[in-house]
GROMACS .gro file of N, CA and C in nm:
model
  393
    1MET      N    1   4.776  -7.897   1.790
    1MET     CA    2   4.741  -8.036   1.814
    1MET      C    3   4.715  -8.057   1.962
    2LEU      N    4   4.614  -8.131   1.992
    2LEU     CA    5   4.581  -8.156   2.131
    2LEU      C    6   4.678  -8.254   2.193
    3ASN      N    7   4.715  -8.224   2.315
    3ASN     CA    8   4.794  -8.317   2.394
    3ASN      C    9   4.694  -8.408   2.464
    4ARG      N   10   4.675  -8.526   2.411
    4ARG     CA   11   4.570  -8.615   2.460
    4ARG      C   12   4.606  -8.670   2.598
    5ARG      N   13   4.515  -8.647   2.691
    5ARG     CA   14   4.525  -8.705   2.824
    5ARG      C   15   4.412  -8.805   2.838
    6PRO      N   16   4.430  -8.904   2.919
    6PRO     CA   17   4.324  -9.004   2.931
    6PRO      C   18   4.199  -8.945   2.996
    7PRO      N   19   4.081  -8.985   2.949
    7PRO     CA   20   3.957  -8.939   3.011
    7PRO      C   21   3.948  -8.988   3.155
    8ALA      N   22   3.871  -8.919   3.235
    8ALA     CA   23   3.856  -8.954   3.375
    8ALA      C   24   3.725  -9.028   3.397
    9SER      N   25   3.720  -9.103   3.507
    9SER     CA   26   3.598  -9.177   3.538
    9SER      C   27   3.504  -9.095   3.624
   10GLY      N   28   3.536  -8.968   3.643
   10GLY     CA   29   3.449  -8.881   3.720
   10GLY      C   30   3.464  -8.737   3.674
   11CYS      N   31   3.362  -8.660   3.699
   11CYS     CA   32   3.361  -8.519   3.662
   11CYS      C   33   3.390  -8.435   3.785
   12SER      N   34   3.489  -8.348   3.777
   12SER     CA   35   3.525  -8.266   3.892
   12SER      C   36   3.429  -8.149   3.911
   13PHE      N   37   3.338  -8.125   3.818
   13PHE     CA   38   3.245  -8.013   3.830
   13PHE      C   39   3.109  -8.056   3.883
   14CYS      N   40   3.056  -8.166   3.833
   14CYS     CA   41   2.923  -8.209   3.882
   14CYS      C   42   2.933  -8.325   3.980
   15ALA      N   43   3.055  -8.374   4.005
   15ALA     CA   44   3.082  -8.482   4.100
   15ALA      C   45   3.020  -8.615   4.058
   16ARG      N   46   2.983  -8.629   3.933
   16ARG     CA   47   2.927  -8.754   3.883
   16ARG      C   48   3.040  -8.855   3.866
   17ARG      N   49   3.018  -8.978   3.903
   17ARG     CA   50   3.117  -9.085   3.895
   17ARG      C   51   3.059  -9.202   3.817
   18ALA      N   52   3.147  -9.279   3.754
   18ALA     CA   53   3.104  -9.397   3.681
   18ALA      C   54   3.220  -9.496   3.675
   19ARG      N   55   3.189  -9.617   3.636
   19ARG     CA   56   3.294  -9.719   3.624
   19ARG      C   57   3.377  -9.699   3.498
   20ARG      N   58   3.316  -9.638   3.396
   20ARG     CA   59   3.387  -9.613   3.270
   20ARG      C   60   3.423  -9.465   3.262
   21GLU      N   61   3.500  -9.431   3.161
   21GLU     CA   62   3.540  -9.292   3.144
   21GLU      C   63   3.422  -9.209   3.097
   22ILE      N   64   3.395  -9.098   3.167
   22ILE     CA   65   3.282  -9.013   3.131
   22ILE      C   66   3.321  -8.867   3.113
   23ALA      N   67   3.444  -8.832   3.148
   23ALA     CA   68   3.482  -8.691   3.145
   23ALA      C   69   3.615  -8.672   3.074
   24ALA      N   70   3.620  -8.570   2.989
   24ALA     CA   71   3.745  -8.534   2.921
   24ALA      C   72   3.817  -8.430   3.007
   25PRO      N   73   3.948  -8.423   2.997
   25PRO     CA   74   4.020  -8.318   3.070
   25PRO      C   75   3.974  -8.180   3.022
   26LEU      N   76   3.961  -8.088   3.116
   26LEU     CA   77   3.908  -7.955   3.086
   26LEU      C   78   3.994  -7.883   2.983
   27ASP      N   79   4.125  -7.899   2.988
   27ASP     CA   80   4.212  -7.832   2.890
   27ASP      C   81   4.179  -7.876   2.748
   28ASP      N   82   4.149  -8.004   2.729
   28ASP     CA   83   4.113  -8.054   2.596
   28ASP      C   84   3.980  -7.995   2.549
   29VAL      N   85   3.885  -7.986   2.640
   29VAL     CA   86   3.754  -7.929   2.607
   29VAL      C   87   3.770  -7.782   2.568
   30ILE      N   88   3.849  -7.708   2.645
   30ILE     CA   89   3.872  -7.566   2.616
   30ILE      C   90   3.940  -7.550   2.481
   31ASP      N   91   4.038  -7.635   2.450
   31ASP     CA   92   4.106  -7.628   2.319
   31ASP      C   93   4.007  -7.648   2.205
   32LEU      N   94   3.917  -7.744   2.218
   32LEU     CA   95   3.818  -7.769   2.113
   32LEU      C   96   3.721  -7.652   2.099
   33ILE      N   97   3.676  -7.597   2.211
   33ILE     CA   98   3.586  -7.482   2.206
   33ILE      C   99   3.656  -7.364   2.140
   34GLU      N  100   3.780  -7.339   2.180
   34GLU     CA  101   3.855  -7.226   2.125
   34GLU      C  102   3.878  -7.241   1.975
   35ARG      N  103   3.906  -7.363   1.931
   35ARG     CA  104   3.923  -7.387   1.787
   35ARG      C  105   3.794  -7.362   1.711
   36GLY      N  106   3.682  -7.405   1.767
   36GLY     CA  107   3.553  -7.382   1.703
   36GLY      C  108   3.517  -7.235   1.697
   37ILE      N  109   3.542  -7.163   1.805
   37ILE     CA  110   3.514  -7.019   1.808
   37ILE      C  111   3.597  -6.947   1.705
   38SER      N  112   3.724  -6.982   1.694
   38SER     CA  113   3.815  -6.909   1.605
   38SER      C  114   3.781  -6.927   1.457
   39GLU      N  115   3.692  -7.019   1.425
   39GLU     CA  116   3.645  -7.032   1.287
   39GLU      C  117   3.561  -6.911   1.245
   40HIS      N  118   3.490  -6.852   1.341
   40HIS     CA  119   3.396  -6.744   1.309
   40HIS      C  120   3.423  -6.614   1.383
   41TYR      N  121   3.499  -6.619   1.491
   41TYR     CA  122   3.525  -6.501   1.572
   41TYR      C  123   3.674  -6.485   1.595
   42ASP      N  124   3.716  -6.361   1.619
   42ASP     CA  125   3.857  -6.331   1.644
   42ASP      C  126   3.865  -6.206   1.731
   43ASN      N  127   3.984  -6.176   1.778
   43ASN     CA  128   4.007  -6.052   1.850
   43ASN      C  129   3.976  -5.937   1.756
   44PRO      N  130   3.903  -5.834   1.799
   44PRO     CA  131   3.868  -5.723   1.710
   44PRO      C  132   3.990  -5.658   1.644
   45ASP      N  133   4.102  -5.652   1.713
   45ASP     CA  134   4.223  -5.594   1.655
   45ASP      C  135   4.275  -5.680   1.540
   46ASN      N  136   4.271  -5.810   1.555
   46ASN     CA  137   4.316  -5.900   1.448
   46ASN      C  138   4.221  -5.900   1.330
   47ALA      N  139   4.092  -5.881   1.356
   47ALA     CA  140   3.991  -5.884   1.250
   47ALA      C  141   3.983  -5.752   1.174
   48GLY      N  142   4.053  -5.650   1.221
   48GLY     CA  143   4.052  -5.522   1.151
   48GLY      C  144   3.932  -5.435   1.182
   49VAL      N  145   3.869  -5.457   1.297
   49VAL     CA  146   3.754  -5.377   1.336
   49VAL      C  147   3.803  -5.236   1.371
   50PRO      N  148   3.744  -5.134   1.311
   50PRO     CA  149   3.788  -4.997   1.339
   50PRO      C  150   3.761  -4.956   1.484
   51TRP      N  151   3.854  -4.881   1.539
   51TRP     CA  152   3.842  -4.827   1.674
   51TRP      C  153   3.832  -4.676   1.665
   52GLU      N  154   3.734  -4.619   1.730
   52GLU     CA  155   3.719  -4.474   1.731
   52GLU      C  156   3.688  -4.433   1.874
   53SER      N  157   3.786  -4.375   1.941
   53SER     CA  158   3.767  -4.340   2.082
   53SER      C  159   3.658  -4.234   2.100
   54ALA      N  160   3.644  -4.143   2.006
   54ALA     CA  161   3.541  -4.040   2.016
   54ALA      C  162   3.400  -4.099   2.005
   55GLU      N  163   3.389  -4.212   1.938
   55GLU     CA  164   3.258  -4.277   1.919
   55GLU      C  165   3.232  -4.387   2.022
   56GLY      N  166   3.323  -4.409   2.113
   56GLY     CA  167   3.298  -4.505   2.220
   56GLY      C  168   3.364  -4.641   2.202
   57GLY      N  169   3.460  -4.654   2.113
   57GLY     CA  170   3.532  -4.781   2.102
   57GLY      C  171   3.520  -4.845   1.966
   58TYR      N  172   3.507  -4.977   1.965
   58TYR     CA  173   3.499  -5.051   1.840
   58TYR      C  174   3.370  -5.015   1.766
   59GLN      N  175   3.380  -5.006   1.635
   59GLN     CA  176   3.266  -4.964   1.554
   59GLN      C  177   3.178  -5.080   1.509
   60PHE      N  178   3.217  -5.202   1.540
   60PHE     CA  179   3.135  -5.321   1.517
   60PHE      C  180   3.112  -5.385   1.653
   61ALA      N  181   3.020  -5.477   1.659
   61ALA     CA  182   2.990  -5.545   1.786
   61ALA      C  183   3.112  -5.621   1.836
   62ALA      N  184   3.140  -5.606   1.964
   62ALA     CA  185   3.248  -5.680   2.030
   62ALA      C  186   3.190  -5.745   2.155
   63TYR      N  187   3.233  -5.867   2.182
   63TYR     CA  188   3.176  -5.945   2.291
   63TYR      C  189   3.287  -5.994   2.383
   64THR      N  190   3.257  -6.002   2.512
   64THR     CA  191   3.348  -6.068   2.604
   64THR      C  192   3.334  -6.219   2.580
   65THR      N  193   3.428  -6.295   2.632
   65THR     CA  194   3.421  -6.441   2.614
   65THR      C  195   3.294  -6.497   2.674
   66ASP      N  196   3.255  -6.448   2.790
   66ASP     CA  197   3.132  -6.493   2.855
   66ASP      C  198   3.010  -6.462   2.770
   67GLU      N  199   3.001  -6.341   2.716
   67GLU     CA  200   2.889  -6.303   2.629
   67GLU      C  201   2.887  -6.388   2.503
   68LEU      N  202   3.004  -6.412   2.446
   68LEU     CA  203   3.012  -6.491   2.323
   68LEU      C  204   2.961  -6.632   2.346
   69LEU      N  205   3.010  -6.697   2.451
   69LEU     CA  206   2.970  -6.835   2.477
   69LEU      C  207   2.823  -6.846   2.515
   70SER      N  208   2.777  -6.757   2.602
   70SER     CA  209   2.639  -6.767   2.653
   70SER      C  210   2.536  -6.714   2.555
   71ASP      N  211   2.558  -6.592   2.504
   71ASP     CA  212   2.455  -6.525   2.425
   71ASP      C  213   2.465  -6.554   2.276
   72MET      N  214   2.583  -6.541   2.219
   72MET     CA  215   2.597  -6.554   2.074
   72MET      C  216   2.597  -6.700   2.029
   73ILE      N  217   2.674  -6.782   2.096
   73ILE     CA  218   2.686  -6.923   2.057
   73ILE      C  219   2.578  -7.008   2.123
   74GLY      N  220   2.539  -6.971   2.243
   74GLY     CA  221   2.436  -7.046   2.315
   74GLY      C  222   2.490  -7.175   2.375
   75LEU      N  223   2.611  -7.169   2.428
   75LEU     CA  224   2.670  -7.287   2.492
   75LEU      C  225   2.581  -7.334   2.605
   76ASP      N  226   2.538  -7.458   2.600
   76ASP     CA  227   2.447  -7.513   2.699
   76ASP      C  228   2.523  -7.611   2.788
   77LEU      N  229   2.526  -7.582   2.915
   77LEU     CA  230   2.592  -7.669   3.014
   77LEU      C  231   2.487  -7.711   3.116
   78PRO      N  232   2.409  -7.816   3.085
   78PRO     CA  233   2.293  -7.850   3.168
   78PRO      C  234   2.326  -7.889   3.312
   79ARG      N  235   2.443  -7.942   3.338
   79ARG     CA  236   2.478  -7.984   3.475
   79ARG      C  237   2.556  -7.877   3.551
   80ASP      N  238   2.576  -7.762   3.489
   80ASP     CA  239   2.652  -7.654   3.552
   80ASP      C  240   2.556  -7.560   3.624
   81ASN      N  241   2.500  -7.605   3.735
   81ASN     CA  242   2.398  -7.528   3.807
   81ASN      C  243   2.453  -7.401   3.870
   82ASP      N  244   2.575  -7.403   3.918
   82ASP     CA  245   2.629  -7.286   3.987
   82ASP      C  246   2.723  -7.202   3.899
   83GLY      N  247   2.743  -7.242   3.774
   83GLY     CA  248   2.823  -7.162   3.682
   83GLY      C  249   2.973  -7.181   3.692
   84THR      N  250   3.019  -7.279   3.770
   84THR     CA  251   3.164  -7.297   3.787
   84THR      C  252   3.230  -7.350   3.660
   85LEU      N  253   3.162  -7.435   3.587
   85LEU     CA  254   3.220  -7.489   3.464
   85LEU      C  255   3.232  -7.379   3.358
   86LEU      N  256   3.127  -7.300   3.341
   86LEU     CA  257   3.134  -7.189   3.245
   86LEU      C  258   3.245  -7.092   3.284
   87LYS      N  259   3.257  -7.062   3.411
   87LYS     CA  260   3.362  -6.971   3.457
   87LYS      C  261   3.500  -7.029   3.429
   88ALA      N  262   3.518  -7.158   3.450
   88ALA     CA  263   3.647  -7.222   3.423
   88ALA      C  264   3.679  -7.220   3.273
   89ILE      N  265   3.578  -7.240   3.190
   89ILE     CA  266   3.600  -7.236   3.045
   89ILE      C  267   3.637  -7.095   3.002
   90VAL      N  268   3.564  -6.995   3.052
   90VAL     CA  269   3.592  -6.855   3.017
   90VAL      C  270   3.733  -6.817   3.060
   91GLU      N  271   3.773  -6.857   3.178
   91GLU     CA  272   3.908  -6.826   3.227
   91GLU      C  273   4.015  -6.901   3.150
   92GLY      N  274   3.982  -7.017   3.095
   92GLY     CA  275   4.080  -7.096   3.022
   92GLY      C  276   4.104  -7.049   2.879
   93ILE      N  277   4.013  -6.970   2.825
   93ILE     CA  278   4.028  -6.918   2.688
   93ILE      C  279   4.113  -6.792   2.694
   94ASP      N  280   4.216  -6.788   2.611
   94ASP     CA  281   4.313  -6.679   2.615
   94ASP      C  282   4.256  -6.544   2.577
   95ASN      N  283   4.178  -6.540   2.473
   95ASN     CA  284   4.125  -6.413   2.422
   95ASN      C  285   4.013  -6.364   2.512
   96GLU      N  286   4.009  -6.234   2.542
   96GLU     CA  287   3.906  -6.180   2.629
   96GLU      C  288   3.797  -6.103   2.554
   97LEU      N  289   3.827  -6.059   2.430
   97LEU     CA  290   3.732  -5.980   2.353
   97LEU      C  291   3.722  -6.038   2.213
   98TRP      N  292   3.600  -6.048   2.162
   98TRP     CA  293   3.575  -6.114   2.034
   98TRP      C  294   3.488  -6.028   1.944
   99SER      N  295   3.505  -6.044   1.814
   99SER     CA  296   3.416  -5.986   1.715
   99SER      C  297   3.411  -6.084   1.598
  100GLU      N  298   3.328  -6.053   1.500
  100GLU     CA  299   3.323  -6.138   1.380
  100GLU      C  300   3.464  -6.147   1.321
  101ALA      N  301   3.503  -6.264   1.274
  101ALA     CA  302   3.638  -6.282   1.220
  101ALA      C  303   3.658  -6.205   1.091
  102HIS      N  304   3.552  -6.192   1.012
  102HIS     CA  305   3.558  -6.121   0.884
  102HIS      C  306   3.445  -6.019   0.880
  103PRO      N  307   3.459  -5.908   0.953
  103PRO     CA  308   3.346  -5.817   0.966
  103PRO      C  309   3.307  -5.744   0.838
  104PHE      N  310   3.394  -5.741   0.739
  104PHE     CA  311   3.364  -5.670   0.615
  104PHE      C  312   3.318  -5.764   0.503
  105SER      N  313   3.301  -5.891   0.534
  105SER     CA  314   3.255  -5.989   0.436
  105SER      C  315   3.107  -6.019   0.457
  106LEU      N  316   3.044  -6.063   0.351
  106LEU     CA  317   2.905  -6.107   0.362
  106LEU      C  318   2.899  -6.243   0.429
  107THR      N  319   2.794  -6.266   0.504
  107THR     CA  320   2.774  -6.398   0.563
  107THR      C  321   2.727  -6.492   0.451
  108PRO      N  322   2.738  -6.623   0.470
  108PRO     CA  323   2.687  -6.715   0.368
  108PRO      C  324   2.539  -6.692   0.337
  109GLU      N  325   2.460  -6.659   0.438
  109GLU     CA  326   2.318  -6.634   0.416
  109GLU      C  327   2.298  -6.510   0.330
  110GLN      N  328   2.376  -6.406   0.354
  110GLN     CA  329   2.366  -6.283   0.275
  110GLN      C  330   2.407  -6.309   0.130
  111ARG      N  331   2.513  -6.387   0.110
  111ARG     CA  332   2.557  -6.419  -0.026
  111ARG      C  333   2.450  -6.495  -0.102
  112LEU      N  334   2.387  -6.593  -0.039
  112LEU     CA  335   2.281  -6.669  -0.104
  112LEU      C  336   2.161  -6.581  -0.136
  113SER      N  337   2.125  -6.495  -0.045
  113SER     CA  338   2.011  -6.406  -0.067
  113SER      C  339   2.036  -6.313  -0.185
  114ILE      N  340   2.154  -6.256  -0.191
  114ILE     CA  341   2.188  -6.166  -0.301
  114ILE      C  342   2.191  -6.242  -0.433
  115SER      N  343   2.248  -6.362  -0.432
  115SER     CA  344   2.253  -6.443  -0.555
  115SER      C  345   2.113  -6.475  -0.603
  116TRP      N  346   2.024  -6.510  -0.511
  116TRP     CA  347   1.887  -6.542  -0.548
  116TRP      C  348   1.816  -6.420  -0.606
  117GLU      N  349   1.835  -6.305  -0.544
  117GLU     CA  350   1.773  -6.182  -0.594
  117GLU      C  351   1.824  -6.148  -0.734
  118GLN      N  352   1.952  -6.166  -0.758
  118GLN     CA  353   2.009  -6.139  -0.890
  118GLN      C  354   1.953  -6.237  -0.993
  119TYR      N  355   1.940  -6.364  -0.955
  119TYR     CA  356   1.884  -6.464  -1.045
  119TYR      C  357   1.739  -6.430  -1.080
  120CYS      N  358   1.660  -6.393  -0.981
  120CYS     CA  359   1.520  -6.356  -1.006
  120CYS      C  360   1.512  -6.236  -1.100
  121GLU      N  361   1.593  -6.137  -1.077
  121GLU     CA  362   1.595  -6.018  -1.162
  121GLU      C  363   1.631  -6.057  -1.306
  122TYR      N  364   1.728  -6.144  -1.322
  122TYR     CA  365   1.773  -6.187  -1.454
  122TYR      C  366   1.663  -6.263  -1.528
  123VAL      N  367   1.599  -6.357  -1.459
  123VAL     CA  368   1.494  -6.437  -1.522
  123VAL      C  369   1.371  -6.353  -1.554
  124LYS      N  370   1.333  -6.264  -1.465
  124LYS     CA  371   1.212  -6.184  -1.485
  124LYS      C  372   1.226  -6.080  -1.596
  125PHE      N  373   1.341  -6.018  -1.605
  125PHE     CA  374   1.350  -5.901  -1.691
  125PHE      C  375   1.451  -5.910  -1.806
  126LYS      N  376   1.540  -6.008  -1.806
  126LYS     CA  377   1.641  -6.012  -1.912
  126LYS      C  378   1.629  -6.135  -2.000
  127ARG      N  379   1.605  -6.250  -1.941
  127ARG     CA  380   1.596  -6.374  -2.018
  127ARG      C  381   1.459  -6.437  -2.007
  128ARG      N  382   1.361  -6.358  -1.994
  128ARG     CA  383   1.227  -6.406  -1.964
  128ARG      C  384   1.176  -6.511  -2.063
  129TYR      N  385   1.193  -6.491  -2.194
  129TYR     CA  386   1.137  -6.583  -2.291
  129TYR      C  387   1.244  -6.663  -2.363
  130PHE      N  388   1.367  -6.654  -2.321
  130PHE     CA  389   1.475  -6.716  -2.397
  130PHE      C  390   1.558  -6.814  -2.316
  131PHE      N  391   1.492  -6.901  -2.247
  131PHE     CA  392   1.566  -7.000  -2.170
  131PHE      C  393   1.623  -7.102  -2.261
   0.00000   0.00000   0.00000
């Protein structure tokens, strides 16, 4: 559960100020980002990703927090010109290495594709004239 702190009337990263509240505390933002990430990604050790030292490490893709936020998720921080906000978020997230949370499961897109292919096969060749 988030420990709610009052929003601030200014941003400590872009120095923008306003009469009303415009900025959430960074800890709250990091907590929300971390909760969202953990829906789909986890530490490779927790996710059961095989490790093979002779083969160079993890046998599935593993990402640093910076790579995950920037490349995989595409976190867009339009006012973070010098990268200080992204760096603060990366440093605030506890986990340093990420992989798919369920690397041995099909993605929802893969499940739908397989279901559709099975349905087409069934209609074309098994129940063609007997709907």
